[in-house]
Amino acid sequence: MATHPIANIRNFSIVAHIDHGKSTLADRLIQTTGGLAARDMVEQVLDSMEIERERGITIKAQTVRLDYKAQDGKPYVLNLMDTPGHVDFAYEVSRSLAACEGSLLVVDASQGVEAQTLANVYHALDAGHEIVPVLNKIDLPAAEPDRIKEQIEDVIGLDASEAIPISAKTGFGIDEVLEAIVTRLPPPKGDEAAPLKALLVDSWYDAYLGVVVLVRVVDGTMRKHQRIKMMGTNAHYEIDRIGVFRPKMTEVEALGPGEVGYITAQIKQVADTRVGDTITDEKRGTSEPLPGFKPAQPVVFCGLFPVDAANFEDLRAAMGRLRLNDASFSYEMESSAALGFGFRCGFLGLLHLEIIQERLTREFNLDLIATAPSVIYRIKLTSGEQIELHNPADMPDPVKIAEIEEPWIRATILTPDEYLGSVLKLCQDRRGIQVDLNYVGKRAMVIYDLPLNEVVFDFYDRLKSISKGYASFDYQLTDYREGDLVKMSILVNGEPVDALSMLVHRTRADLRGRAMVEKLKDLIPPHMFQIPIQAAIGAKIIARETVRALRKDVTAKCYGGDVTRKRKLLEKQKEGKKRMRQFGKVEIPQEAFIAALKMDA
């Protein structure tokens, strides 16, 4: 028998743009329902990673079970899913939303609707959610609740007449939110007698318990010591323990339909538990898995190398540990003539890349160099074969290539009107194709198709700087399109530097090449001989700079006398420099690589 009648369960998530107060609202709901004692209360209870707290973002989906006694006197169980708000984690968001029936849409009453508010609301609507709009930060002097209500109705098309004004910081309006969850959101549906069918919402590694799996039971019941099967990986396990988060782990005997909880089953690594998979009973299994499952696909690749080659083994161990906890992060070994041994890593997006890099630096004390990020290109060879290219250094001979396709994204940018011109120019410079432009209140909403290769460099930073931080940006991958792409190599003293080669569009190659060689000219220290730095496409040099030679004044002790004596000394020096240049090795300092890879062209 399930522990709670299904009519008294509510599963909901909170969707919002970054910084609109989602985690703070979660804190208040936990506090108001008595989920934690006052002494255990910290800011952002559900953001457990140090990096999550510092950046004020949620990276892993978290869940908490709250007991609430409604005004009609009935006890309710509320399962809150705190989802990541960032575009890189969109797939995790969609799975977390699939585990709920309703959402609280949190909108900042001073900022209004932002790009990711839209993206996340559309995710929630796709999942068939009932949505309750909540206006947060109502206590700010800049709050304009009536204007924001109109904006929600105009932009999203939701009825905002009953939007709840709250202040998650002070706790104002929290009781109304709890009542709305009970009265306005629907209970889950599910059949206890049917075979077990549960959604794997998320998983993470715990040093004591192994992999902890967050599940939402749809049909049937999950019990201790039950034998289960993962339908995506066809792996079989026995459940060791089963429980719920209140927010601390609390063991229970069973989970019934509509309930959300966790299981452990001596699973060794997170890669064995795929987000979105369907869990069923080993013997009396369900025939149909839940819809919408797809393995995580890396989108952005880059090489990570230790600054000190002696730390290579430490880096390998650290990556293994991160992989335990993050199945969407993939890596394989690679070596580079310039940077030594390292790894080629795949990420869901730029934020994911940044977070993994920061965790490696911070949690494992590693000094790393990251090569320029690249995306997956599809190359059709003249032989008819199609290959995927992750690393520009591995590009086949141009003669064998029939065409190269690159990934494109559809980007939604919301920006205040005065920055619109600069934003449009940025998108045009990055080979963007404008799809739509309209106004949302005082702000412009621009929709562009852009090549992902142009976005992974520094698009986000440029967008923030030209809009003084006011523009918000959201994207999704759309398709692959053929592009006129060429491999640009950087040669130092005639030797190609593999870590700096990149695929660029032919029209932007000159610009990128010139910027790169100018940058390297200032970064490479002078040697005893001249060093040419060139950017080349195939055999054609498109840009060149020269690092001048250090000169020793060989004529210093030759005063007076015949001019041919001086000339002879200078000629001799010239010969020496020529030989030196032939056999001399150019030492490129690590800082030069790091700075050169931070492109701002």
XYZ file of C-alpha atoms in Angstrom:
601
model
C 0.000 0.000 0.000
C 1.386 3.430 -0.937
C 2.108 5.725 1.957
C -0.111 8.585 0.737
C -3.349 8.830 -1.226
C -2.412 10.026 -4.697
C -4.981 12.867 -4.558
C -2.978 14.480 -1.731
C 0.354 14.558 -3.579
C 1.555 17.573 -5.547
C 4.724 17.451 -7.673
C 5.896 20.841 -8.828
C 9.006 22.633 -10.002
C 10.027 26.270 -9.949
C 10.986 27.762 -13.318
C 12.711 31.128 -13.605
C 15.503 33.043 -15.266
C 18.864 33.079 -13.457
C 18.786 35.349 -10.377
C 15.032 35.796 -10.215
C 14.919 34.185 -6.779
C 14.162 30.540 -7.457
C 16.478 29.019 -4.836
C 15.475 31.651 -2.247
C 11.795 30.783 -2.758
C 12.675 27.113 -2.291
C 14.407 28.054 1.005
C 11.296 29.860 2.244
C 8.965 26.977 1.327
C 11.206 24.531 3.218
C 11.312 26.864 6.214
C 7.567 27.573 6.283
C 6.582 23.891 6.134
C 9.134 23.029 8.837
C 11.347 20.934 6.541
C 14.459 22.019 8.458
C 15.103 23.234 11.958
C 16.042 26.929 12.143
C 19.660 26.083 13.042
C 20.087 23.955 9.886
C 18.771 26.683 7.610
C 21.368 28.178 5.265
C 20.927 30.359 2.210
C 20.203 28.239 -0.902
C 19.668 24.989 0.965
C 19.377 22.999 -2.240
C 22.534 24.322 -3.889
C 25.022 22.046 -2.207
C 28.110 22.614 -4.374
C 30.392 25.489 -3.380
C 30.508 26.669 -6.978
C 26.669 26.726 -7.122
C 26.508 29.027 -4.121
C 29.247 31.286 -5.360
C 27.853 31.840 -8.819
C 24.289 31.829 -7.519
C 23.254 29.174 -10.029
C 21.813 25.683 -9.741
C 23.763 23.004 -11.616
C 22.268 19.716 -10.407
C 18.522 19.171 -10.106
C 17.599 18.749 -6.423
C 14.410 17.662 -4.768
C 12.744 18.034 -1.392
C 9.588 16.611 0.141
C 7.473 18.956 2.231
C 4.552 18.077 4.495
C 1.852 20.720 4.404
C -1.450 20.977 6.220
C -3.779 22.975 3.988
C -6.486 25.407 5.127
C -9.106 22.703 4.497
C -7.325 20.635 7.184
C -6.067 17.879 4.854
C -2.394 16.840 5.000
C -0.598 17.147 1.663
C 2.770 15.939 0.431
C 4.522 18.492 -1.776
C 7.490 17.364 -3.856
C 9.545 20.343 -5.013
C 12.039 19.877 -7.859
C 14.648 22.617 -8.006
C 15.887 22.599 -11.597
C 18.929 24.202 -13.218
C 17.973 27.401 -15.052
C 20.843 27.502 -17.514
C 20.538 26.578 -21.167
C 23.441 24.053 -21.049
C 21.403 21.868 -18.720
C 18.185 22.019 -20.755
C 17.892 18.219 -21.022
C 18.072 17.759 -17.224
C 15.431 20.471 -16.926
C 13.124 18.672 -19.366
C 13.452 15.394 -17.395
C 12.821 17.130 -14.062
C 9.744 18.788 -15.545
C 8.514 15.446 -16.875
C 8.451 14.264 -13.250
C 6.036 17.068 -12.212
C 2.472 18.104 -13.049
C 2.777 21.811 -12.363
C 5.191 24.715 -12.113
C 5.566 27.956 -10.250
C 6.745 30.551 -12.743
C 8.893 33.036 -10.816
C 9.349 36.435 -12.450
C 11.314 39.283 -10.906
C 8.819 42.140 -10.427
C 11.466 44.717 -11.384
C 13.254 42.911 -14.247
C 10.321 41.210 -15.948
C 10.411 38.357 -18.438
C 13.921 37.345 -19.597
C 15.178 34.970 -22.311
C 15.441 31.925 -20.081
C 12.108 32.647 -18.422
C 10.631 32.081 -21.871
C 12.695 29.000 -22.652
C 11.868 27.341 -19.334
C 8.161 28.198 -19.511
C 7.972 26.628 -22.955
C 9.662 23.504 -21.547
C 7.041 23.414 -18.795
C 4.158 23.916 -21.242
C 5.571 21.151 -23.480
C 5.511 18.877 -20.433
C 1.778 19.686 -20.063
C 2.138 21.659 -16.827
C -0.399 23.785 -15.044
C 1.455 27.046 -14.320
C 1.017 29.458 -11.414
C 2.738 32.846 -12.014
C 4.543 34.293 -8.977
C 5.930 37.860 -8.878
C 9.008 37.920 -6.685
C 11.010 40.828 -5.166
C 7.804 42.803 -4.656
C 9.504 44.671 -1.779
C 12.019 46.367 -4.114
C 11.396 50.064 -4.815
C 11.764 49.341 -8.562
C 9.040 46.652 -8.580
C 6.213 47.231 -11.074
C 3.817 44.295 -10.546
C 1.048 45.574 -12.850
C 3.396 46.151 -15.779
C 5.020 42.738 -15.303
C 1.591 41.033 -15.172
C 0.769 42.600 -18.532
C 4.148 41.496 -19.844
C 3.531 37.863 -18.798
C 0.189 37.952 -20.601
C 1.616 39.591 -23.762
C 4.822 37.598 -24.091
C 3.970 34.167 -22.715
C 0.209 34.266 -23.167
C -0.539 33.113 -19.596
C -3.380 34.592 -17.573
C -1.559 36.578 -14.886
C -4.607 38.136 -13.212
C -4.142 35.763 -10.250
C -0.343 36.046 -10.111
C 0.823 35.896 -6.494
C 2.933 38.858 -5.291
C 5.671 37.635 -2.913
C 9.026 38.513 -1.476
C 11.041 35.300 -1.102
C 13.640 37.211 0.912
C 11.285 38.475 3.640
C 8.793 35.596 3.437
C 5.837 37.785 2.392
C 3.165 35.847 0.452
C 4.640 32.347 1.015
C 1.408 30.984 2.587
C -0.531 32.046 -0.522
C 1.991 30.175 -2.687
C 1.527 26.979 -0.649
C -2.280 27.240 -0.903
C -2.030 27.832 -4.666
C 0.127 24.706 -5.061
C -2.571 22.634 -3.355
C -5.608 24.232 -4.999
C -4.387 25.204 -8.476
C -1.983 22.405 -9.403
C -3.354 18.950 -10.333
C -2.505 15.734 -8.427
C -0.423 13.097 -10.255
C -2.057 10.197 -12.105
C -0.895 6.632 -11.645
C -2.031 3.044 -11.174
C -0.733 1.171 -8.158
C -1.738 -2.222 -9.553
C 0.124 -1.753 -12.855
C 3.715 -2.993 -13.361
C 6.395 -0.689 -11.945
C 7.290 2.244 -14.187
C 9.543 4.987 -12.789
C 11.449 7.888 -14.344
C 15.125 8.308 -13.554
C 15.275 12.067 -12.971
C 18.889 12.489 -11.890
C 21.769 10.665 -10.240
C 24.958 11.568 -8.391
C 27.804 9.830 -6.661
C 28.011 9.537 -2.895
C 31.270 8.314 -1.362
C 29.414 6.085 1.140
C 26.351 4.896 -0.764
C 27.620 4.653 -4.347
C 25.310 6.151 -6.940
C 22.142 7.735 -5.547
C 19.300 7.757 -8.072
C 16.474 10.278 -7.952
C 13.243 8.653 -9.175
C 9.638 9.573 -9.807
C 7.285 6.585 -9.647
C 4.600 6.729 -12.344
C 2.865 3.331 -11.922
C 3.300 0.480 -9.481
C 5.296 0.495 -6.248
C 9.017 0.472 -5.477
C 10.150 -1.480 -2.430
C 13.357 -2.405 -0.632
C 15.153 -5.525 -1.986
C 13.139 -5.381 -5.205
C 15.021 -6.449 -8.368
C 14.848 -3.691 -10.946
C 15.885 -3.195 -14.562
C 17.007 -0.002 -16.348
C 15.373 -0.138 -19.771
C 17.896 2.146 -21.551
C 21.054 0.296 -20.454
C 19.395 -3.099 -19.765
C 21.221 -3.283 -16.420
C 19.765 -5.201 -13.433
C 20.092 -4.208 -9.775
C 18.627 -4.907 -6.352
C 17.379 -1.911 -4.348
C 19.385 -1.513 -1.105
C 17.640 1.451 0.378
C 14.781 3.682 -0.610
C 13.850 7.059 0.806
C 12.845 10.670 0.387
C 14.558 14.018 0.944
C 13.143 16.216 3.659
C 15.765 17.816 2.607
C 17.867 15.373 4.648
C 17.780 11.766 3.456
C 15.042 9.851 5.257
C 14.490 6.161 4.562
C 10.981 4.809 3.821
C 9.615 1.319 3.131
C 8.129 1.955 -0.303
C 7.325 4.627 -2.901
C 3.924 4.559 -4.594
C 2.580 6.155 -7.783
C 3.132 9.915 -7.973
C 5.850 9.900 -5.303
C 9.375 11.216 -5.712
C 12.327 9.773 -3.818
C 15.729 8.167 -4.108
C 17.090 4.628 -4.323
C 20.584 3.135 -4.004
C 21.418 -0.239 -5.503
C 25.216 -0.678 -5.359
C 25.572 1.065 -8.703
C 29.239 1.852 -9.272
C 29.214 4.869 -11.596
C 26.824 7.547 -12.734
C 27.403 6.614 -16.386
C 25.333 3.454 -15.716
C 22.297 5.583 -14.809
C 21.130 7.673 -17.726
C 18.946 10.692 -16.979
C 15.499 10.085 -18.488
C 15.739 6.289 -18.417
C 12.769 4.134 -17.340
C 13.140 1.845 -14.308
C 10.877 -1.215 -14.124
C 10.549 -4.519 -12.253
C 12.963 -7.219 -13.414
C 10.348 -9.981 -13.778
C 6.998 -8.213 -14.065
C 8.226 -5.313 -16.195
C 6.349 -2.716 -18.194
C 6.456 -3.156 -21.965
C 6.562 0.546 -22.916
C 9.314 2.853 -21.611
C 8.471 6.480 -20.774
C 8.820 8.783 -23.801
C 11.523 11.420 -24.360
C 14.661 9.507 -23.344
C 17.881 10.448 -25.128
C 21.520 10.044 -24.073
C 23.370 13.307 -23.298
C 25.255 14.586 -26.356
C 28.374 16.711 -25.927
C 28.222 19.887 -28.028
C 31.490 21.698 -27.314
C 34.953 20.118 -27.219
C 38.244 21.401 -25.942
C 41.604 20.034 -24.865
C 42.629 20.268 -21.194
C 46.342 19.976 -20.424
C 48.203 20.278 -17.114
C 50.573 23.274 -16.972
C 53.090 20.999 -15.267
C 53.412 17.709 -17.187
C 54.103 15.886 -13.901
C 50.461 16.440 -12.904
C 49.087 14.354 -15.787
C 48.191 11.341 -13.595
C 46.494 13.645 -11.059
C 44.430 15.141 -13.877
C 43.426 11.666 -15.079
C 42.309 10.708 -11.553
C 40.416 14.003 -11.087
C 38.566 13.560 -14.385
C 37.629 10.022 -13.413
C 36.112 11.352 -10.191
C 34.178 14.117 -11.949
C 32.903 11.614 -14.507
C 31.503 9.558 -11.597
C 29.249 12.480 -10.824
C 28.533 13.895 -14.263
C 27.694 11.438 -17.007
C 27.350 14.194 -19.632
C 31.074 14.991 -19.381
C 33.242 12.790 -21.630
C 37.003 12.696 -22.165
C 39.712 10.802 -24.034
C 43.484 11.069 -23.966
C 45.356 13.150 -26.527
C 48.871 14.482 -26.901
C 50.054 17.741 -28.380
C 53.559 18.661 -29.489
C 53.222 22.047 -27.816
C 51.414 21.131 -24.616
C 52.368 17.503 -23.929
C 49.816 14.943 -22.701
C 46.269 15.909 -21.850
C 42.641 15.093 -22.571
C 40.116 15.984 -25.243
C 36.893 16.662 -23.348
C 33.273 16.984 -24.447
C 30.779 19.321 -22.726
C 27.096 20.232 -22.978
C 27.937 23.886 -23.553
C 30.191 26.733 -22.504
C 28.927 27.078 -18.940
C 29.398 23.340 -18.445
C 32.979 23.661 -19.753
C 33.688 26.562 -17.420
C 32.256 24.761 -14.405
C 34.206 21.534 -15.026
C 37.394 23.546 -15.508
C 36.771 25.491 -12.321
C 36.002 22.328 -10.337
C 39.226 20.681 -11.564
C 41.204 23.752 -10.548
C 39.465 24.184 -7.243
C 38.631 20.760 -5.884
C 41.785 19.038 -7.159
C 44.299 21.949 -7.119
C 45.274 21.537 -10.763
C 46.723 24.241 -13.033
C 45.238 23.723 -16.474
C 45.513 25.088 -19.991
C 42.381 24.801 -22.124
C 42.742 24.893 -25.900
C 40.307 26.926 -27.996
C 36.842 25.333 -27.779
C 35.543 23.701 -30.966
C 32.284 22.048 -31.988
C 31.496 18.781 -33.801
C 31.813 19.130 -37.566
C 30.449 16.564 -39.986
C 32.778 15.960 -42.903
C 31.649 14.182 -46.075
C 34.615 12.652 -47.844
C 34.894 12.245 -51.616
C 34.749 8.468 -51.020
C 31.161 8.930 -49.773
C 32.077 8.230 -46.131
C 30.938 10.648 -43.406
C 33.097 11.338 -40.339
C 32.722 13.526 -37.251
C 35.561 15.892 -36.434
C 36.094 16.935 -32.792
C 39.598 18.315 -33.042
C 40.744 20.675 -35.838
C 44.237 19.128 -35.696
C 42.782 15.802 -36.987
C 41.260 17.309 -40.129
C 41.791 15.088 -43.195
C 43.555 16.285 -46.347
C 41.376 19.006 -48.016
C 41.600 17.082 -51.331
C 39.599 14.217 -49.802
C 36.825 16.465 -48.437
C 33.606 16.863 -50.419
C 31.865 19.173 -47.934
C 31.944 20.228 -44.277
C 28.788 20.771 -42.248
C 28.708 22.756 -39.012
C 26.065 22.904 -36.241
C 23.697 25.910 -36.132
C 21.685 27.207 -33.211
C 18.589 29.342 -32.834
C 19.338 32.089 -30.342
C 16.764 34.243 -28.529
C 18.192 37.507 -27.213
C 16.276 40.005 -25.107
C 17.894 43.418 -24.869
C 16.948 46.961 -23.841
C 16.210 49.084 -26.895
C 19.314 51.305 -26.690
C 21.677 48.333 -27.179
C 19.715 46.789 -30.043
C 21.997 48.196 -32.781
C 25.143 46.774 -31.184
C 23.488 43.392 -30.598
C 22.345 43.171 -34.229
C 25.833 44.127 -35.417
C 27.392 41.437 -33.187
C 25.052 38.796 -34.621
C 25.712 39.941 -38.216
C 29.492 39.860 -37.622
C 29.137 36.295 -36.407
C 27.446 35.218 -39.675
C 23.983 35.315 -38.076
C 20.718 35.192 -40.033
C 17.908 37.241 -38.515
C 14.671 35.291 -38.091
C 12.504 37.656 -36.083
C 12.541 40.952 -34.211
C 9.713 42.240 -32.045
C 9.153 44.167 -28.840
C 8.328 42.887 -25.370
C 7.341 46.006 -23.446
C 10.392 48.273 -23.558
C 12.760 45.552 -24.692
C 13.530 44.060 -28.055
C 13.378 40.304 -28.585
C 15.675 39.214 -31.402
C 15.735 35.696 -32.796
C 18.783 34.728 -34.838
C 20.166 31.612 -36.476
C 23.892 31.496 -35.697
C 26.689 28.981 -36.339
C 27.675 27.409 -33.007
C 31.350 27.708 -33.933
C 31.020 31.530 -33.747
C 29.209 31.396 -30.410
C 31.583 29.121 -28.474
C 34.482 31.579 -28.539
C 33.370 34.604 -26.627
C 29.921 35.497 -27.931
C 28.376 35.532 -24.466
C 31.079 37.813 -23.041
C 30.794 40.208 -25.985
C 27.006 40.288 -25.681
C 27.218 41.115 -21.987
C 29.818 43.840 -22.528
C 28.008 45.639 -25.385
C 24.716 45.588 -23.479
C 26.302 46.534 -20.111
C 25.045 43.202 -18.778
C 21.374 43.797 -19.576
C 20.908 41.425 -22.539
C 19.863 37.850 -21.808
C 20.594 34.993 -24.163
C 19.192 31.504 -24.670
C 19.771 28.997 -27.459
C 19.005 25.528 -28.732
C 20.725 23.439 -31.378
C 18.715 23.240 -34.580
C 20.548 21.522 -37.426
C 23.735 21.051 -39.442
C 24.362 23.217 -42.496
C 27.096 23.168 -45.092
C 29.700 25.872 -44.564
C 32.783 27.125 -46.404
C 35.144 26.154 -43.589
C 38.921 25.995 -43.728
C 41.583 24.856 -41.302
C 43.821 27.697 -40.186
C 47.249 26.728 -38.855
C 49.589 28.957 -36.888
C 53.269 28.527 -37.745
C 56.031 29.729 -35.444
C 59.449 29.723 -37.126
C 57.955 27.556 -39.882
C 56.717 24.898 -37.424
C 52.922 24.388 -37.059
C 51.657 24.733 -33.460
C 48.910 22.124 -33.190
C 47.290 23.615 -30.082
C 46.492 26.825 -31.945
C 44.986 25.368 -35.153
C 41.273 25.995 -35.647
C 38.474 25.656 -38.175
C 37.179 29.020 -39.347
C 34.843 30.300 -42.015
C 36.759 31.419 -45.100
C 35.367 34.971 -44.857
C 36.581 35.350 -41.247
C 39.943 33.604 -41.676
C 41.933 36.782 -42.466
C 40.519 38.586 -39.453
C 41.098 35.691 -37.051
C 44.559 34.965 -38.441
C 45.710 38.567 -38.193
C 44.419 38.899 -34.631
C 46.151 35.686 -33.585
C 49.593 36.524 -35.042
C 49.499 40.087 -33.665
C 48.727 38.687 -30.263
C 51.499 36.090 -30.418
C 54.023 38.711 -31.558
C 53.618 40.459 -28.209
C 53.591 37.223 -26.234
C 56.620 35.354 -27.588
C 59.828 36.737 -26.057
C 62.629 37.807 -28.474
C 65.305 35.190 -29.201
C 68.772 35.652 -30.679
C 67.260 35.327 -34.151
C 64.187 36.630 -35.952
C 61.036 34.554 -35.510
C 58.337 34.691 -38.175
C 54.792 34.001 -36.908
C 52.410 33.102 -39.698
C 48.755 32.149 -40.076
C 48.246 29.773 -42.990
C 45.419 28.046 -44.818
C 47.027 25.050 -46.485
C 50.153 26.417 -48.186
C 48.847 29.979 -48.414
C 50.075 32.426 -45.766
C 47.288 34.871 -44.842
C 49.000 36.890 -42.096
C 52.518 37.356 -40.784
C 54.293 39.153 -37.969
C 57.971 38.979 -36.990
C 59.445 38.896 -33.517
C 62.642 40.907 -33.870
C 65.963 39.404 -32.875
C 67.973 40.379 -29.827
C 71.116 42.107 -31.120
C 74.583 42.042 -29.722
C 76.713 44.969 -30.787
C 79.637 43.063 -32.338
C 81.274 46.250 -33.624
C 81.610 47.811 -30.161
C 85.318 47.140 -29.696
C 86.103 47.958 -33.326
C 86.638 51.728 -33.351
C 88.270 53.610 -36.161
C 90.021 51.708 -38.937
C 88.650 50.349 -42.170
C 84.897 50.067 -42.740
C 85.314 46.588 -44.296
C 86.449 45.315 -40.887
C 83.039 46.323 -39.435
C 81.195 44.891 -42.408
C 83.016 41.570 -42.027
C 81.947 41.310 -38.365
C 78.316 42.124 -39.230
C 78.300 39.580 -42.074
C 79.700 36.956 -39.712
C 76.941 37.748 -37.196
C 74.338 37.496 -39.974
C 75.601 34.032 -40.946
C 75.484 32.925 -37.328
C 71.894 34.151 -36.953
C 70.898 32.325 -40.137
C 72.329 29.054 -38.822
C 70.796 29.649 -35.432
C 67.423 30.160 -37.032
C 67.762 26.883 -38.884
C 68.603 24.846 -35.804
C 67.367 27.018 -32.960
C 64.200 25.993 -31.127
C 61.641 28.631 -30.236
C 60.509 28.399 -26.647
C 56.891 29.483 -26.373
C 56.028 30.180 -22.738
C 52.836 28.636 -21.292
C 51.426 32.110 -20.572
C 51.599 32.843 -24.306
C 49.343 29.859 -25.026
C 46.879 30.787 -22.335
C 46.658 34.395 -23.519
C 46.527 33.486 -27.216
C 43.656 31.078 -26.629
C 41.621 33.816 -24.947
C 40.626 35.203 -28.329
C 38.827 38.488 -28.472
C 38.841 39.033 -32.214
